[in-house]
CSV table of C-alpha atoms in Angstrom, one decimal:
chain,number,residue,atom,x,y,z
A,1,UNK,CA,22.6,144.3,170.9
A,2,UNK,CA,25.6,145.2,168.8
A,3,UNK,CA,28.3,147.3,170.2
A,4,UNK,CA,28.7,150.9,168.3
A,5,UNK,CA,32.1,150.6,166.6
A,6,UNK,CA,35.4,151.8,168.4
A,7,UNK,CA,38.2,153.0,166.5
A,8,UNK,CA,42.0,154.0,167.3
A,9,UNK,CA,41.6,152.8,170.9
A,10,UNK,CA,45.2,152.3,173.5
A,11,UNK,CA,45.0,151.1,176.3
A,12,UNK,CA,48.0,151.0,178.6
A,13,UNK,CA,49.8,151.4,181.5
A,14,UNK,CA,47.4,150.6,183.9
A,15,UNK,CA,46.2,147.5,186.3
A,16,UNK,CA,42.6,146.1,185.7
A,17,UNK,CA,42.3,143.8,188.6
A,18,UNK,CA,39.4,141.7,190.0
A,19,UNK,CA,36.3,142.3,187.8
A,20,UNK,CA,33.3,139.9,188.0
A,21,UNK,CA,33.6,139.0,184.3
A,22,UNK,CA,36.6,140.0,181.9
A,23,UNK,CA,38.9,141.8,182.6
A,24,UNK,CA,39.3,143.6,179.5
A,25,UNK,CA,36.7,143.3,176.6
A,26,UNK,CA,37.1,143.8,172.8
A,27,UNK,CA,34.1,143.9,170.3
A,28,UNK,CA,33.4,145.6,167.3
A,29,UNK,CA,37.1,147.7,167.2
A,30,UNK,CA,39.4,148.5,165.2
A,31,UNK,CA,43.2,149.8,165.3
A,32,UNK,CA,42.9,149.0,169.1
A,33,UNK,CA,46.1,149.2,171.2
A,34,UNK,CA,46.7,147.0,174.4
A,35,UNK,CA,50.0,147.7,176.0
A,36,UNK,CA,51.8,147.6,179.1
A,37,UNK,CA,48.5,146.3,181.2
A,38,UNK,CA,48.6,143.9,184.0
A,39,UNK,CA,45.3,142.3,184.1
A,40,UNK,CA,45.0,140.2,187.3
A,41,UNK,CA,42.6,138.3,189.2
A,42,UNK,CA,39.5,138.4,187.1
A,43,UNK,CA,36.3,136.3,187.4
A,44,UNK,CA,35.7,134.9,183.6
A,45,UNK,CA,39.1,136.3,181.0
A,46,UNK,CA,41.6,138.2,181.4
A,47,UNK,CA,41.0,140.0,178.2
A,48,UNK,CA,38.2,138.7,175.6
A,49,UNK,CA,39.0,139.9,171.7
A,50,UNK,CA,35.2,139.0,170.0
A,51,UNK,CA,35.7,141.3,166.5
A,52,UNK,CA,38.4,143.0,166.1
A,53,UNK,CA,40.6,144.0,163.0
A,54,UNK,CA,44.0,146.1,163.6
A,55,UNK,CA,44.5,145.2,167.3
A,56,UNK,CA,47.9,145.0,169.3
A,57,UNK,CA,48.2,143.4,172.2
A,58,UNK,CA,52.0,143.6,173.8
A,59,UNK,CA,53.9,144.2,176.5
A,60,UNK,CA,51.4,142.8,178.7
A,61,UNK,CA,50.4,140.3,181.3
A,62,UNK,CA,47.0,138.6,181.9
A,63,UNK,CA,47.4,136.3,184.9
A,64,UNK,CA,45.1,134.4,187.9
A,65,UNK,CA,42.3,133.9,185.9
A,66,UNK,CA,39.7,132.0,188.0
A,67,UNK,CA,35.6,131.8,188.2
A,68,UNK,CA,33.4,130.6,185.3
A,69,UNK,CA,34.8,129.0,182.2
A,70,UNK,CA,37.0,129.4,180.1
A,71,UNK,CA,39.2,131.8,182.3
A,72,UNK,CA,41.5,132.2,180.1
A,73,UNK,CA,44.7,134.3,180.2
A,74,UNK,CA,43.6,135.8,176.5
A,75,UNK,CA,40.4,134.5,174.8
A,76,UNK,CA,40.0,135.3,171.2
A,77,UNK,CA,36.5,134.2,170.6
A,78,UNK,CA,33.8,135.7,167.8
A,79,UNK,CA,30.1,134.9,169.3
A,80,UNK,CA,28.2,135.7,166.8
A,81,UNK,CA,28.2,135.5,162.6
A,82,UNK,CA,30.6,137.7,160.3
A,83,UNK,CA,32.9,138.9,163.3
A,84,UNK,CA,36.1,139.7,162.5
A,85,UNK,CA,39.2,138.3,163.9
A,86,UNK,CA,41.8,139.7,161.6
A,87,UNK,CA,45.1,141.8,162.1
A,88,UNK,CA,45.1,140.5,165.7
A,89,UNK,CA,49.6,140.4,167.2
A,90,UNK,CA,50.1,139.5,170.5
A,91,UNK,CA,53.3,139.6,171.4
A,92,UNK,CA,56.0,140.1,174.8
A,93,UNK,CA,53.0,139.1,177.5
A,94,UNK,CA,52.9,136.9,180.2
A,95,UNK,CA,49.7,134.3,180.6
A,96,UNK,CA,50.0,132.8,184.0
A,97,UNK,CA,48.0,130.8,187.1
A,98,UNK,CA,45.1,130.9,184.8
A,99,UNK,CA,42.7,127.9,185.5
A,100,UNK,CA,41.6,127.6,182.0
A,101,UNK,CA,44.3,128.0,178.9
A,102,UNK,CA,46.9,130.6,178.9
A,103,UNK,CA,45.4,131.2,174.8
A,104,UNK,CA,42.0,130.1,173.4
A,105,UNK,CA,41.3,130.9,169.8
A,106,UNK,CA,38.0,129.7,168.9
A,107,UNK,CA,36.9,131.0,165.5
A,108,UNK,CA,33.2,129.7,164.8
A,109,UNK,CA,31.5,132.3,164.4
A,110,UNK,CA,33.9,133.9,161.5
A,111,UNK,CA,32.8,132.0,159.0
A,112,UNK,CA,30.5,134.0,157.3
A,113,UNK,CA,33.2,137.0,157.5
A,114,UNK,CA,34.7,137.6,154.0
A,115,UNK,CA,37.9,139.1,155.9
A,116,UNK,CA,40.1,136.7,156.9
A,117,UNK,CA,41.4,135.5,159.7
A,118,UNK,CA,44.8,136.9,160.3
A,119,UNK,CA,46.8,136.0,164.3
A,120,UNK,CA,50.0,136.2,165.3
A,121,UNK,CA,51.2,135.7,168.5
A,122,UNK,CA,55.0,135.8,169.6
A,123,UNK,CA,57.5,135.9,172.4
A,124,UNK,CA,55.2,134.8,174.8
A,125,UNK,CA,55.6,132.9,178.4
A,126,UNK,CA,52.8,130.7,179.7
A,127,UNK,CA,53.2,129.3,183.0
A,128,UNK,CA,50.9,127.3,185.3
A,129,UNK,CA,48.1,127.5,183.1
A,130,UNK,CA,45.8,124.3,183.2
A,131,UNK,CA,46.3,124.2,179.5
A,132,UNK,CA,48.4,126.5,177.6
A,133,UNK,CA,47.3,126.7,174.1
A,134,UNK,CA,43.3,125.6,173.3
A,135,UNK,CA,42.3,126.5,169.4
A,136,UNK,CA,39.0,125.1,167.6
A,137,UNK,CA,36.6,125.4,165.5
A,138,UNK,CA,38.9,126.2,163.0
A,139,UNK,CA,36.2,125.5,159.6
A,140,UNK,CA,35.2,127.2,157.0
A,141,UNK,CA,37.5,129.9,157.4
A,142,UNK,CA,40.1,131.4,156.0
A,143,UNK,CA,43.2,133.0,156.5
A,144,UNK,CA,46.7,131.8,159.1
A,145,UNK,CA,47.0,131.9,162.6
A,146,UNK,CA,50.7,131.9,163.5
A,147,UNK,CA,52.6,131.1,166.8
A,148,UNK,CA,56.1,131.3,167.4
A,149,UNK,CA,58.3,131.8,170.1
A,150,UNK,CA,56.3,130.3,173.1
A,151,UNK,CA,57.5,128.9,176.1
A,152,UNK,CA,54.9,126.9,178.2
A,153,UNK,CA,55.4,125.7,181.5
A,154,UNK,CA,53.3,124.1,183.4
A,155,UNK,CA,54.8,124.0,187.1
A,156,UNK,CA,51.8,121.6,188.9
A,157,UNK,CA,50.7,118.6,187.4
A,158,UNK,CA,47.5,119.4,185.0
A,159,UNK,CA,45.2,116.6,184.7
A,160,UNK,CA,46.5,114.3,181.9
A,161,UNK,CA,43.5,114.7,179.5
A,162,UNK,CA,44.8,118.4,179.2
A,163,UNK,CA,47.4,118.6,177.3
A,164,UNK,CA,49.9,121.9,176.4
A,165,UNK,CA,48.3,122.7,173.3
A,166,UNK,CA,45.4,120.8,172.1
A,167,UNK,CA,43.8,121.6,168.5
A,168,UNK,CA,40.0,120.6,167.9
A,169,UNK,CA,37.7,121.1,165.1
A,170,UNK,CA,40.2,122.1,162.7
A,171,UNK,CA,38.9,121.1,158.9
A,172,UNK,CA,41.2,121.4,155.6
A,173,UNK,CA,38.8,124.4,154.9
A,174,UNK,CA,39.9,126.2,158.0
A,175,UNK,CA,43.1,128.6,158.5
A,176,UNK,CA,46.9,128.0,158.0
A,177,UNK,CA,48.5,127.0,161.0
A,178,UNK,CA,51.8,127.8,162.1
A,179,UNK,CA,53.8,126.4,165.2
A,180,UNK,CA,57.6,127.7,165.0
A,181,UNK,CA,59.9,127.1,168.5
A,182,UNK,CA,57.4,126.0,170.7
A,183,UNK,CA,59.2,125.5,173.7
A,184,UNK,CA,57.2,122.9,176.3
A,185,UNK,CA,58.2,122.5,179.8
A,186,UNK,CA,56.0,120.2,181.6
A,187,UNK,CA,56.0,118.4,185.1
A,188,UNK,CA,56.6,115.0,186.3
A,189,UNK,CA,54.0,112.8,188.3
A,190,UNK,CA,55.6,111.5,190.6
């Protein structure tokens, strides 16, 4: 069932390391603080945002992501109708060695919200993620997602059909995207 709602939350300086799901999960919160956590070695995400509105995330690092899909670095994903995904910065972390993305936003389930969808992510460094950037399902909603100063490496060789930052499902009803100094550094096959 629903979670009861969580207000003025901060979570920081500390290591979560090696759960059997996510690392750190978000639902039903608002005015939630993440800062200064190192979130390591976890089985599904490193940190899952499912409804949120007011929430920081910064100063952070979310890294060796590796079990059951997506294992993502940073998954923000609504699962079920009228979750909110609004007031959501992420800014000065680290996504790394994640075997999914570095960043999944997939917004699906906000569309019967009437609060919309407000991201912004900034000065972050992905590297070695088997995708860095993954956003879909980006209809009927509305609102901006903005990302700007990214630099993605990808150190090994992903396999081609992933590329750095692949966008899916995204309608001329769905949210304002911005991309603004998108640095990509990607291998070389040999």
């Amino acid at each position: 069932g629903p979670c009861s709602p969580t207000s003025g939350i901060v979570i920081s300086d500390i290591r979560v390391e090696s759960s059997g799901g996510d690392g750190i999960y978000v639902q039903n919160a608002s005015n939630v603080s993440v800062l200064r956590v190192d979130s390591n070695d976890h089985y599904r995400q490193g940190l899952s945002v499912i409804d949120a509105s007011g929430m920081r995330i910064a100063n952070s690092s979310f890294r060796n992501t590796n079990g059951t899909s997506p294992s993502c670095g940073i998954d923000l994903e609504p699962s079920d109708p009228g979750q909110r995904m609004a007031g959501v910065a992420i800014s000065n972390c680290l996504l790394a060695n994640n075997t999914g993305c570095g960043l999944a936003i997939s917004l699906g389930f906000v569309i019967s919200s009437n609060v919309p969808v407000s991201v912004a992510v900034s000065n972050i460094t992905m590297t070695n993620n088997t995708q860095g950037i993954a956003a879909g399902n980006l209809v009927d909603v509305n609102g901006s997602i903005a990302i700007a100063d990214v630099l993605i490496n990808q150190d090994s060789c992903p396999q081609p059909e992933r590329p750095a930052i692949q966008l899916t499902n995204k309608g001329m009803d769905g949210p304002t995207l911005l991309f603004d100094r998108i640095q990509l550094n990607r291998c070389t096959r040999a």
